[in-house]
Amino acid sequence: MSKISQNSTPGVNGRSVIHTQAHASGLQQVPQLVPAGPGGGGKAVPPSKQSKKSSPMDRNSDEYRQRRERNNMAVKKSRLKSKQKAQDTLQRVNQLKEENERLEAKIKLLTKELSVLKDLFLEHAHNLADNVQPSSTENTTNSDNAEQ
Amino acid sequence: MSKISQNSTPGVNGRSVIHTQAHASGLQQVPQLVPAGPGGGGKAVPPSKQSKKSSPMDRNSDEYRQRRERNNMAVKKSRLKSKQKAQDTLQRVNQLKEENERLEAKIKLLTKELSVLKDLFLEHAHNLADNVQPSSTENTTNSDNAEQ
DNA sequence: ACACATTGCGCAATGC
DNA sequence: GGCATTGCGCAATGTG
């Protein structure tokens, strides 16, 4: 399933995306294209409000580019980590399932052992009862266990 | 290696992003903005090569936009599902952990019970060996059962 | 050919 | 100011 892709070019400084703002609230109007030409100044903030601090953050600036690249790395890292964790969790499930089975088996064994011993015990009691005197305390010495 | 498309198109009014293509590879190129009004002359594909089948798929076309929107929905859905699954898995872990503890407790109990019974038997054996008859010191013949 | 599903990736907002 | 997370859209690819 799925493969990966070739990565971004290392040394190449690839300005690529324009991505007009449209984030945050999902919807957005104002097409607002930022010419952002190579030498073009990023001074194209819409008249609505050029808030955002006080600088539209030129998408050309080296600093911007650097920040982006760094963030991209961080994102990649974070996602990798996340994926790893998910996988670990999945593994943990299997592990627990296995252990569960083990325990269940052990319980079964112990239960059986117990049952045998109890039976022996009962038998013995009966013998005693038959041999010795039929006292009045040995009659309903029954204790059956019914586990689920 | 590397290459593929590269075009740009305006984000146009209702739409949101511009995204000057740069996927798959570290391409770049000037943002090539095109006014691209609603019906605007979007034809902005650079002369480099409009390979890709035979249609650069205008980012303005309604069809393109429709496809995008649909895909966005699908993506959202898929991610939600994925997240849900992850959460379920996490829950499963807790569930299993709980059950594990339960089982472990049960084992402890059974083990103890077994031990008691065994001791009882041992005592008996001793009595027999010593030839001691069951005088009237039977008091530990008590059976306590406390299972759940 | 076609529609939806997945997935890698970059951007931007936000958390810390 | 900086990395970490997260929602989101795009495009490539997978699947039926």
mmCIF file of C-alpha atoms (C1' of nucleotides) in Angstrom:
data_model
loop_
_atom_site.group_PDB
_atom_site.id
_atom_site.type_symbol
_atom_site.label_atom_id
_atom_site.label_comp_id
_atom_site.label_asym_id
_atom_site.label_seq_id
_atom_site.Cartn_x
_atom_site.Cartn_y
_atom_site.Cartn_z
ATOM 1 C CA MET A 1 0.000 0.000 0.000
ATOM 2 C CA SER A 2 1.191 3.334 -0.535
ATOM 3 C CA LYS A 3 4.636 4.335 -1.061
ATOM 4 C CA ILE A 4 6.339 7.342 -0.463
ATOM 5 C CA SER A 5 7.461 9.953 -2.636
ATOM 6 C CA GLN A 6 10.528 11.616 -3.518
ATOM 7 C CA ASN A 7 11.337 14.285 -1.215
ATOM 8 C CA SER A 8 11.830 17.860 -1.615
ATOM 9 C CA THR A 9 14.960 19.053 -3.089
ATOM 10 C CA PRO A 10 17.499 19.813 -0.485
ATOM 11 C CA GLY A 11 19.535 22.615 -1.709
ATOM 12 C CA VAL A 12 17.013 24.032 -3.975
ATOM 13 C CA ASN A 13 15.148 26.813 -2.544
ATOM 14 C CA GLY A 14 11.812 26.142 -3.903
ATOM 15 C CA ARG A 15 9.392 28.826 -3.457
ATOM 16 C CA SER A 16 6.371 27.236 -4.636
ATOM 17 C CA VAL A 17 3.148 27.892 -3.083
ATOM 18 C CA ILE A 18 1.196 30.979 -2.852
ATOM 19 C CA HIS A 19 -1.587 29.907 -0.728
ATOM 20 C CA THR A 20 -3.579 32.928 -0.237
ATOM 21 C CA GLN A 21 -4.727 33.175 3.204
ATOM 22 C CA ALA A 22 -7.868 31.252 3.714
ATOM 23 C CA HIS A 23 -7.229 29.376 6.804
ATOM 24 C CA ALA A 24 -8.454 29.838 10.241
ATOM 25 C CA SER A 25 -12.128 29.966 9.852
ATOM 26 C CA GLY A 26 -12.207 27.720 6.932
ATOM 27 C CA LEU A 27 -14.115 30.011 4.759
ATOM 28 C CA GLN A 28 -12.898 33.173 3.536
ATOM 29 C CA GLN A 29 -13.706 35.635 0.964
ATOM 30 C CA VAL A 30 -11.377 38.065 -0.540
ATOM 31 C CA PRO A 31 -9.491 36.382 -3.255
ATOM 32 C CA GLN A 32 -6.730 38.732 -2.682
ATOM 33 C CA LEU A 33 -3.911 37.610 -4.779
ATOM 34 C CA VAL A 34 -0.537 38.488 -3.663
ATOM 35 C CA PRO A 35 1.604 39.132 -6.616
ATOM 36 C CA ALA A 36 4.571 38.473 -4.532
ATOM 37 C CA GLY A 37 6.789 38.596 -7.450
ATOM 38 C CA PRO A 38 10.406 37.818 -6.959
ATOM 39 C CA GLY A 39 11.248 41.333 -6.513
ATOM 40 C CA GLY A 40 7.765 42.353 -5.918
ATOM 41 C CA GLY A 41 6.944 43.664 -2.578
ATOM 42 C CA GLY A 42 4.389 41.815 -0.614
ATOM 43 C CA LYS A 43 2.516 44.963 -0.112
ATOM 44 C CA ALA A 44 -0.788 43.784 -1.303
ATOM 45 C CA VAL A 45 -2.843 43.455 1.743
ATOM 46 C CA PRO A 46 -6.511 43.798 1.166
ATOM 47 C CA PRO A 47 -8.185 46.935 2.171
ATOM 48 C CA SER A 48 -10.390 45.088 4.589
ATOM 49 C CA LYS A 49 -7.764 44.976 7.163
ATOM 50 C CA GLN A 50 -4.149 44.570 7.064
ATOM 51 C CA SER A 51 -4.040 43.745 10.663
ATOM 52 C CA LYS A 52 -2.037 40.674 11.337
ATOM 53 C CA LYS A 53 0.458 42.330 13.473
ATOM 54 C CA SER A 54 1.866 44.897 11.202
ATOM 55 C CA SER A 55 3.432 42.909 8.481
ATOM 56 C CA PRO A 56 1.858 40.613 5.956
ATOM 57 C CA MET A 57 4.975 38.610 6.217
ATOM 58 C CA ASP A 58 6.428 38.611 2.784
ATOM 59 C CA ARG A 59 6.409 35.194 1.403
ATOM 60 C CA ASN A 60 9.604 35.955 -0.317
ATOM 61 C CA SER A 61 11.721 36.850 2.560
ATOM 62 C CA ASP A 62 14.410 34.429 3.403
ATOM 63 C CA GLU A 63 13.237 34.397 6.906
ATOM 64 C CA TYR A 64 9.812 33.324 5.901
ATOM 65 C CA ARG A 65 11.221 30.589 3.778
ATOM 66 C CA GLN A 66 13.422 29.442 6.555
ATOM 67 C CA ARG A 67 10.635 29.367 9.000
ATOM 68 C CA ARG A 68 8.539 27.347 6.622
ATOM 69 C CA GLU A 69 11.216 24.825 6.066
ATOM 70 C CA ARG A 70 11.794 24.434 9.739
ATOM 71 C CA ASN A 71 8.140 23.987 10.381
ATOM 72 C CA ASN A 72 7.892 21.465 7.631
ATOM 73 C CA MET A 73 10.571 19.464 9.287
ATOM 74 C CA ALA A 74 8.833 19.707 12.605
ATOM 75 C CA VAL A 75 5.597 18.622 11.068
ATOM 76 C CA LYS A 76 7.173 15.659 9.447
ATOM 77 C CA LYS A 77 8.800 14.684 12.669
ATOM 78 C CA SER A 78 5.662 15.091 14.655
ATOM 79 C CA ARG A 79 3.669 13.022 12.240
ATOM 80 C CA LEU A 80 6.214 10.299 12.250
ATOM 81 C CA LYS A 81 6.105 10.217 15.966
ATOM 82 C CA SER A 82 2.377 10.123 15.986
ATOM 83 C CA LYS A 83 2.327 7.258 13.577
ATOM 84 C CA GLN A 84 4.861 5.415 15.624
ATOM 85 C CA LYS A 85 2.791 5.828 18.703
ATOM 86 C CA ALA A 86 -0.283 4.524 16.994
ATOM 87 C CA GLN A 87 1.588 1.503 15.904
ATOM 88 C CA ASP A 88 2.896 0.938 19.381
ATOM 89 C CA THR A 89 -0.592 1.094 20.720
ATOM 90 C CA LEU A 90 -1.690 -1.483 18.240
ATOM 91 C CA GLN A 91 1.126 -3.687 19.269
ATOM 92 C CA ARG A 92 0.227 -3.220 22.872
ATOM 93 C CA VAL A 93 -3.227 -4.506 22.120
ATOM 94 C CA ASN A 94 -1.844 -7.677 20.698
ATOM 95 C CA GLN A 95 0.478 -8.078 23.599
ATOM 96 C CA LEU A 96 -2.324 -7.697 26.052
ATOM 97 C CA LYS A 97 -4.488 -10.073 24.136
ATOM 98 C CA GLU A 98 -1.804 -12.668 24.305
ATOM 99 C CA GLU A 99 -1.263 -12.238 27.972
ATOM 100 C CA ASN A 100 -4.960 -12.459 28.459
ATOM 101 C CA GLU A 101 -5.059 -15.808 26.828
ATOM 102 C CA ARG A 102 -2.208 -16.990 28.921
ATOM 103 C CA LEU A 103 -3.958 -15.965 32.086
ATOM 104 C CA GLU A 104 -7.180 -17.502 30.969
ATOM 105 C CA ALA A 105 -5.432 -20.781 30.370
ATOM 106 C CA LYS A 106 -3.853 -20.649 33.742
ATOM 107 C CA ILE A 107 -7.198 -20.071 35.352
ATOM 108 C CA LYS A 108 -8.598 -23.012 33.597
ATOM 109 C CA LEU A 109 -5.805 -25.161 34.844
ATOM 110 C CA LEU A 110 -6.070 -23.990 38.401
ATOM 111 C CA THR A 111 -9.775 -24.464 38.366
ATOM 112 C CA LYS A 112 -9.421 -27.977 37.227
ATOM 113 C CA GLU A 113 -6.807 -28.727 39.803
ATOM 114 C CA LEU A 114 -8.991 -27.309 42.468
ATOM 115 C CA SER A 115 -11.884 -29.335 41.349
ATOM 116 C CA VAL A 116 -9.897 -32.513 41.511
ATOM 117 C CA LEU A 117 -8.694 -31.782 44.960
ATOM 118 C CA LYS A 118 -12.147 -30.988 46.137
ATOM 119 C CA ASP A 119 -13.446 -34.198 44.789
ATOM 120 C CA LEU A 120 -10.769 -36.080 46.573
ATOM 121 C CA PHE A 121 -11.625 -34.305 49.668
ATOM 122 C CA LEU A 122 -15.265 -35.139 49.371
ATOM 123 C CA GLU A 123 -14.565 -38.734 48.765
ATOM 124 C CA HIS A 124 -12.465 -38.892 51.814
ATOM 125 C CA ALA A 125 -15.128 -37.300 53.860
ATOM 126 C CA HIS A 126 -17.589 -39.852 52.693
ATOM 127 C CA ASN A 127 -15.336 -42.647 53.629
ATOM 128 C CA LEU A 128 -14.977 -41.262 57.042
ATOM 129 C CA ALA A 129 -18.630 -40.831 57.327
ATOM 130 C CA ASP A 130 -19.267 -44.378 56.331
ATOM 131 C CA ASN A 131 -16.700 -45.783 58.635
ATOM 132 C CA VAL A 132 -16.945 -43.766 61.607
ATOM 133 C CA GLN A 133 -20.159 -42.789 63.028
ATOM 134 C CA PRO A 134 -22.766 -40.987 61.063
ATOM 135 C CA SER A 135 -22.418 -37.846 62.938
ATOM 136 C CA SER A 136 -24.757 -35.064 62.343
ATOM 137 C CA THR A 137 -22.436 -32.762 60.700
ATOM 138 C CA GLU A 138 -21.653 -34.610 57.576
ATOM 139 C CA ASN A 139 -24.481 -34.677 55.242
ATOM 140 C CA THR A 140 -24.679 -31.693 53.103
ATOM 141 C CA THR A 141 -21.042 -31.125 52.847
ATOM 142 C CA ASN A 142 -21.501 -29.998 49.427
ATOM 143 C CA SER A 143 -20.070 -26.930 47.950
ATOM 144 C CA ASP A 144 -20.197 -26.771 44.289
ATOM 145 C CA ASN A 145 -18.651 -23.931 42.615
ATOM 146 C CA ALA A 146 -20.148 -22.506 39.569
ATOM 147 C CA GLU A 147 -17.971 -19.995 38.064
ATOM 148 C CA GLN A 148 -18.727 -18.150 34.961
ATOM 149 C CA MET B 1 13.173 12.344 -11.159
ATOM 150 C CA SER B 2 11.256 15.192 -10.047
ATOM 151 C CA LYS B 3 9.175 17.351 -12.173
ATOM 152 C CA ILE B 4 5.747 17.257 -13.191
ATOM 153 C CA SER B 5 3.453 19.993 -13.427
ATOM 154 C CA GLN B 6 3.726 23.433 -12.401
ATOM 155 C CA ASN B 7 1.171 25.951 -12.911
ATOM 156 C CA SER B 8 -0.578 28.396 -10.932
ATOM 157 C CA THR B 9 -3.906 29.747 -10.744
ATOM 158 C CA PRO B 10 -5.604 32.257 -8.775
ATOM 159 C CA GLY B 11 -7.705 31.511 -5.927
ATOM 160 C CA VAL B 12 -10.593 33.335 -7.361
ATOM 161 C CA ASN B 13 -13.352 34.775 -5.410
ATOM 162 C CA GLY B 14 -15.352 32.182 -3.607
ATOM 163 C CA ARG B 15 -12.504 29.822 -3.536
ATOM 164 C CA SER B 16 -9.754 29.970 -1.138
ATOM 165 C CA VAL B 17 -6.303 28.941 -1.998
ATOM 166 C CA ILE B 18 -3.980 29.551 -4.768
ATOM 167 C CA HIS B 19 -1.384 27.037 -4.151
ATOM 168 C CA THR B 20 1.002 27.422 -6.949
ATOM 169 C CA GLN B 21 1.619 23.821 -7.345
ATOM 170 C CA ALA B 22 4.866 22.500 -6.166
ATOM 171 C CA HIS B 23 4.059 19.110 -5.042
ATOM 172 C CA ALA B 24 5.984 16.041 -5.655
ATOM 173 C CA SER B 25 9.044 17.973 -6.203
ATOM 174 C CA GLY B 26 10.776 21.008 -5.125
ATOM 175 C CA LEU B 27 9.756 23.029 -8.002
ATOM 176 C CA GLN B 28 9.454 26.636 -7.921
ATOM 177 C CA GLN B 29 8.901 29.380 -10.263
ATOM 178 C CA VAL B 30 7.381 32.626 -9.913
ATOM 179 C CA PRO B 31 3.926 32.797 -8.763
ATOM 180 C CA GLN B 32 2.339 33.425 -11.994
ATOM 181 C CA LEU B 33 -0.771 34.992 -10.867
ATOM 182 C CA VAL B 34 -3.666 35.247 -13.070
ATOM 183 C CA PRO B 35 -6.505 37.502 -12.328
ATOM 184 C CA ALA B 36 -8.781 34.721 -13.116
ATOM 185 C CA GLY B 37 -12.062 36.199 -12.445
ATOM 186 C CA PRO B 38 -14.980 33.922 -12.062
ATOM 187 C CA GLY B 39 -15.132 33.493 -15.684
ATOM 188 C CA GLY B 40 -11.888 35.208 -15.968
ATOM 189 C CA GLY B 41 -9.438 34.095 -18.482
ATOM 190 C CA GLY B 42 -7.757 31.586 -16.355
ATOM 191 C CA LYS B 43 -5.561 30.229 -19.056
ATOM 192 C CA ALA B 44 -2.432 30.687 -17.139
ATOM 193 C CA VAL B 45 -0.483 27.600 -17.739
ATOM 194 C CA PRO B 46 3.039 28.474 -18.540
ATOM 195 C CA PRO B 47 4.348 27.498 -21.891
ATOM 196 C CA SER B 48 6.743 25.098 -20.367
ATOM 197 C CA LYS B 49 4.638 22.130 -20.953
ATOM 198 C CA GLN B 50 1.102 21.317 -20.539
ATOM 199 C CA SER B 51 1.738 17.653 -20.553
ATOM 200 C CA LYS B 52 -0.398 15.683 -18.265
ATOM 201 C CA LYS B 53 -2.707 14.002 -20.565
ATOM 202 C CA SER B 54 -4.105 16.658 -22.684
ATOM 203 C CA SER B 55 -5.678 18.973 -20.294
ATOM 204 C CA PRO B 56 -3.952 20.926 -17.627
ATOM 205 C CA MET B 57 -7.200 20.840 -15.846
ATOM 206 C CA ASP B 58 -7.999 24.416 -15.386
ATOM 207 C CA ARG B 59 -8.270 25.272 -11.836
ATOM 208 C CA ASN B 60 -11.063 27.525 -12.718
ATOM 209 C CA SER B 61 -13.341 25.052 -14.238
ATOM 210 C CA ASP B 62 -16.364 24.253 -12.252
ATOM 211 C CA GLU B 63 -15.587 20.661 -12.600
ATOM 212 C CA TYR B 64 -12.216 21.057 -11.049
ATOM 213 C CA ARG B 65 -13.672 22.963 -8.202
ATOM 214 C CA GLN B 66 -16.326 20.387 -7.718
ATOM 215 C CA ARG B 67 -13.850 17.607 -7.656
ATOM 216 C CA ARG B 68 -11.764 19.408 -5.146
ATOM 217 C CA GLU B 69 -14.661 20.002 -2.875
ATOM 218 C CA ARG B 70 -15.694 16.411 -3.043
ATOM 219 C CA ASN B 71 -12.215 15.265 -2.295
ATOM 220 C CA ASN B 72 -11.981 17.618 0.598
ATOM 221 C CA MET B 73 -15.064 16.070 2.038
ATOM 222 C CA ALA B 74 -13.695 12.622 1.533
ATOM 223 C CA VAL B 75 -10.473 13.583 3.178
ATOM 224 C CA LYS B 76 -12.221 15.015 6.137
ATOM 225 C CA LYS B 77 -14.310 11.931 6.479
ATOM 226 C CA SER B 78 -11.384 9.618 6.145
ATOM 227 C CA ARG B 79 -9.427 11.464 8.746
ATOM 228 C CA LEU B 80 -12.276 11.465 11.140
ATOM 229 C CA LYS B 81 -12.617 7.782 10.720
ATOM 230 C CA SER B 82 -8.949 7.265 11.228
ATOM 231 C CA LYS B 83 -9.001 9.281 14.382
ATOM 232 C CA GLN B 84 -11.956 7.366 15.641
ATOM 233 C CA LYS B 85 -10.224 4.123 15.040
ATOM 234 C CA ALA B 86 -7.167 5.245 16.896
ATOM 235 C CA GLN B 87 -9.270 6.204 19.820
ATOM 236 C CA ASP B 88 -11.036 2.894 19.754
ATOM 237 C CA THR B 89 -7.734 1.147 19.837
ATOM 238 C CA LEU B 90 -6.706 3.140 22.829
ATOM 239 C CA GLN B 91 -9.895 2.244 24.541
ATOM 240 C CA ARG B 92 -9.350 -1.361 23.727
ATOM 241 C CA VAL B 93 -6.033 -1.206 25.482
ATOM 242 C CA ASN B 94 -7.626 0.021 28.641
ATOM 243 C CA GLN B 95 -10.314 -2.574 28.395
ATOM 244 C CA LEU B 96 -7.778 -5.320 28.041
ATOM 245 C CA LYS B 97 -5.730 -3.973 30.868
ATOM 246 C CA GLU B 98 -8.729 -4.069 33.111
ATOM 247 C CA GLU B 99 -9.618 -7.562 32.188
ATOM 248 C CA ASN B 100 -6.057 -8.523 32.754
ATOM 249 C CA GLU B 101 -6.197 -7.310 36.274
ATOM 250 C CA ARG B 102 -9.399 -9.136 36.860
ATOM 251 C CA LEU B 103 -7.903 -12.354 35.668
ATOM 252 C CA GLU B 104 -4.804 -11.830 37.662
ATOM 253 C CA ALA B 105 -6.870 -11.390 40.786
ATOM 254 C CA LYS B 106 -8.790 -14.498 40.088
ATOM 255 C CA ILE B 107 -5.609 -16.431 39.679
ATOM 256 C CA LYS B 108 -4.412 -15.192 42.972
ATOM 257 C CA LEU B 109 -7.571 -16.329 44.616
ATOM 258 C CA LEU B 110 -7.541 -19.733 43.050
ATOM 259 C CA THR B 111 -3.956 -20.193 43.937
ATOM 260 C CA LYS B 112 -4.638 -19.404 47.511
ATOM 261 C CA GLU B 113 -7.563 -21.731 47.649
ATOM 262 C CA LEU B 114 -5.515 -24.454 46.166
ATOM 263 C CA SER B 115 -2.799 -23.907 48.654
ATOM 264 C CA VAL B 116 -5.194 -24.189 51.540
ATOM 265 C CA LEU B 117 -6.596 -27.411 50.277
ATOM 266 C CA LYS B 118 -3.190 -28.843 49.747
ATOM 267 C CA ASP B 119 -2.189 -27.996 53.251
ATOM 268 C CA LEU B 120 -5.209 -29.730 54.481
ATOM 269 C CA PHE B 121 -4.292 -32.828 52.659
ATOM 270 C CA LEU B 122 -0.816 -32.741 53.941
ATOM 271 C CA GLU B 123 -2.016 -32.530 57.455
ATOM 272 C CA HIS B 124 -4.178 -35.498 56.883
ATOM 273 C CA ALA B 125 -1.361 -37.439 55.470
ATOM 274 C CA HIS B 126 0.637 -36.701 58.520
ATOM 275 C CA ASN B 127 -2.082 -37.842 60.750
ATOM 276 C CA LEU B 128 -2.298 -41.090 58.911
ATOM 277 C CA ALA B 129 1.409 -41.580 58.998
ATOM 278 C CA ASP B 130 1.507 -40.973 62.675
ATOM 279 C CA ASN B 131 -1.277 -43.360 62.961
ATOM 280 C CA VAL B 132 -3.197 -40.853 64.752
ATOM 281 C CA GLN B 133 -6.804 -41.412 64.498
ATOM 282 C CA PRO B 134 -9.176 -38.734 63.828
ATOM 283 C CA SER B 135 -9.759 -37.920 67.365
ATOM 284 C CA SER B 136 -12.109 -35.150 67.830
ATOM 285 C CA THR B 137 -10.092 -32.333 66.682
ATOM 286 C CA GLU B 138 -11.716 -31.588 63.476
ATOM 287 C CA ASN B 139 -12.206 -27.995 63.194
ATOM 288 C CA THR B 140 -10.418 -26.956 60.116
ATOM 289 C CA THR B 141 -12.899 -28.776 58.027
ATOM 290 C CA ASN B 142 -14.415 -25.607 57.231
ATOM 291 C CA SER B 143 -14.996 -24.635 53.693
ATOM 292 C CA ASP B 144 -14.998 -21.085 52.780
ATOM 293 C CA ASN B 145 -15.901 -20.180 49.380
ATOM 294 C CA ALA B 146 -15.980 -16.682 48.212
ATOM 295 C CA GLU B 147 -15.968 -16.548 44.566
ATOM 296 C CA GLN B 148 -17.540 -14.015 42.487
ATOM 297 C "C1'" DA C 1 -13.666 5.940 -17.369
ATOM 298 C "C1'" DC C 2 -15.213 7.375 -12.587
ATOM 299 C "C1'" DA C 3 -16.171 8.164 -7.733
ATOM 300 C "C1'" DC C 4 -14.677 7.706 -3.297
ATOM 301 C "C1'" DA C 5 -10.749 6.466 0.040
ATOM 302 C "C1'" DT C 6 -6.009 6.999 1.624
ATOM 303 C "C1'" DT C 7 -1.913 9.187 2.261
ATOM 304 C "C1'" DG C 8 2.204 12.363 1.950
ATOM 305 C "C1'" DC C 9 2.916 17.068 2.076
ATOM 306 C "C1'" DG C 10 3.056 22.040 2.753
ATOM 307 C "C1'" DC C 11 0.746 26.087 4.978
ATOM 308 C "C1'" DA C 12 -0.882 28.504 8.881
ATOM 309 C "C1'" DA C 13 -2.836 28.860 13.524
ATOM 310 C "C1'" DT C 14 -2.073 27.664 17.974
ATOM 311 C "C1'" DG C 15 -0.124 25.323 21.969
ATOM 312 C "C1'" DC C 16 3.730 25.132 24.948
ATOM 313 C "C1'" DG D 1 11.503 33.359 19.573
ATOM 314 C "C1'" DG D 2 11.231 28.280 18.592
ATOM 315 C "C1'" DC D 3 9.653 23.614 18.182
ATOM 316 C "C1'" DA D 4 5.320 20.718 18.532
ATOM 317 C "C1'" DT D 5 0.510 19.838 17.284
ATOM 318 C "C1'" DT D 6 -3.333 20.070 14.607
ATOM 319 C "C1'" DG D 7 -6.917 21.328 11.024
ATOM 320 C "C1'" DC D 8 -7.077 21.990 6.290
ATOM 321 C "C1'" DG D 9 -6.637 21.863 1.305
ATOM 322 C "C1'" DC D 10 -4.046 19.883 -2.697
ATOM 323 C "C1'" DA D 11 -2.573 16.225 -5.508
ATOM 324 C "C1'" DA D 12 -1.052 11.512 -6.268
ATOM 325 C "C1'" DT D 13 -2.345 7.071 -5.713
ATOM 326 C "C1'" DG D 14 -5.200 3.114 -4.295
ATOM 327 C "C1'" DT D 15 -9.475 0.584 -4.687
ATOM 328 C "C1'" DG D 16 -13.845 -0.994 -6.360
#
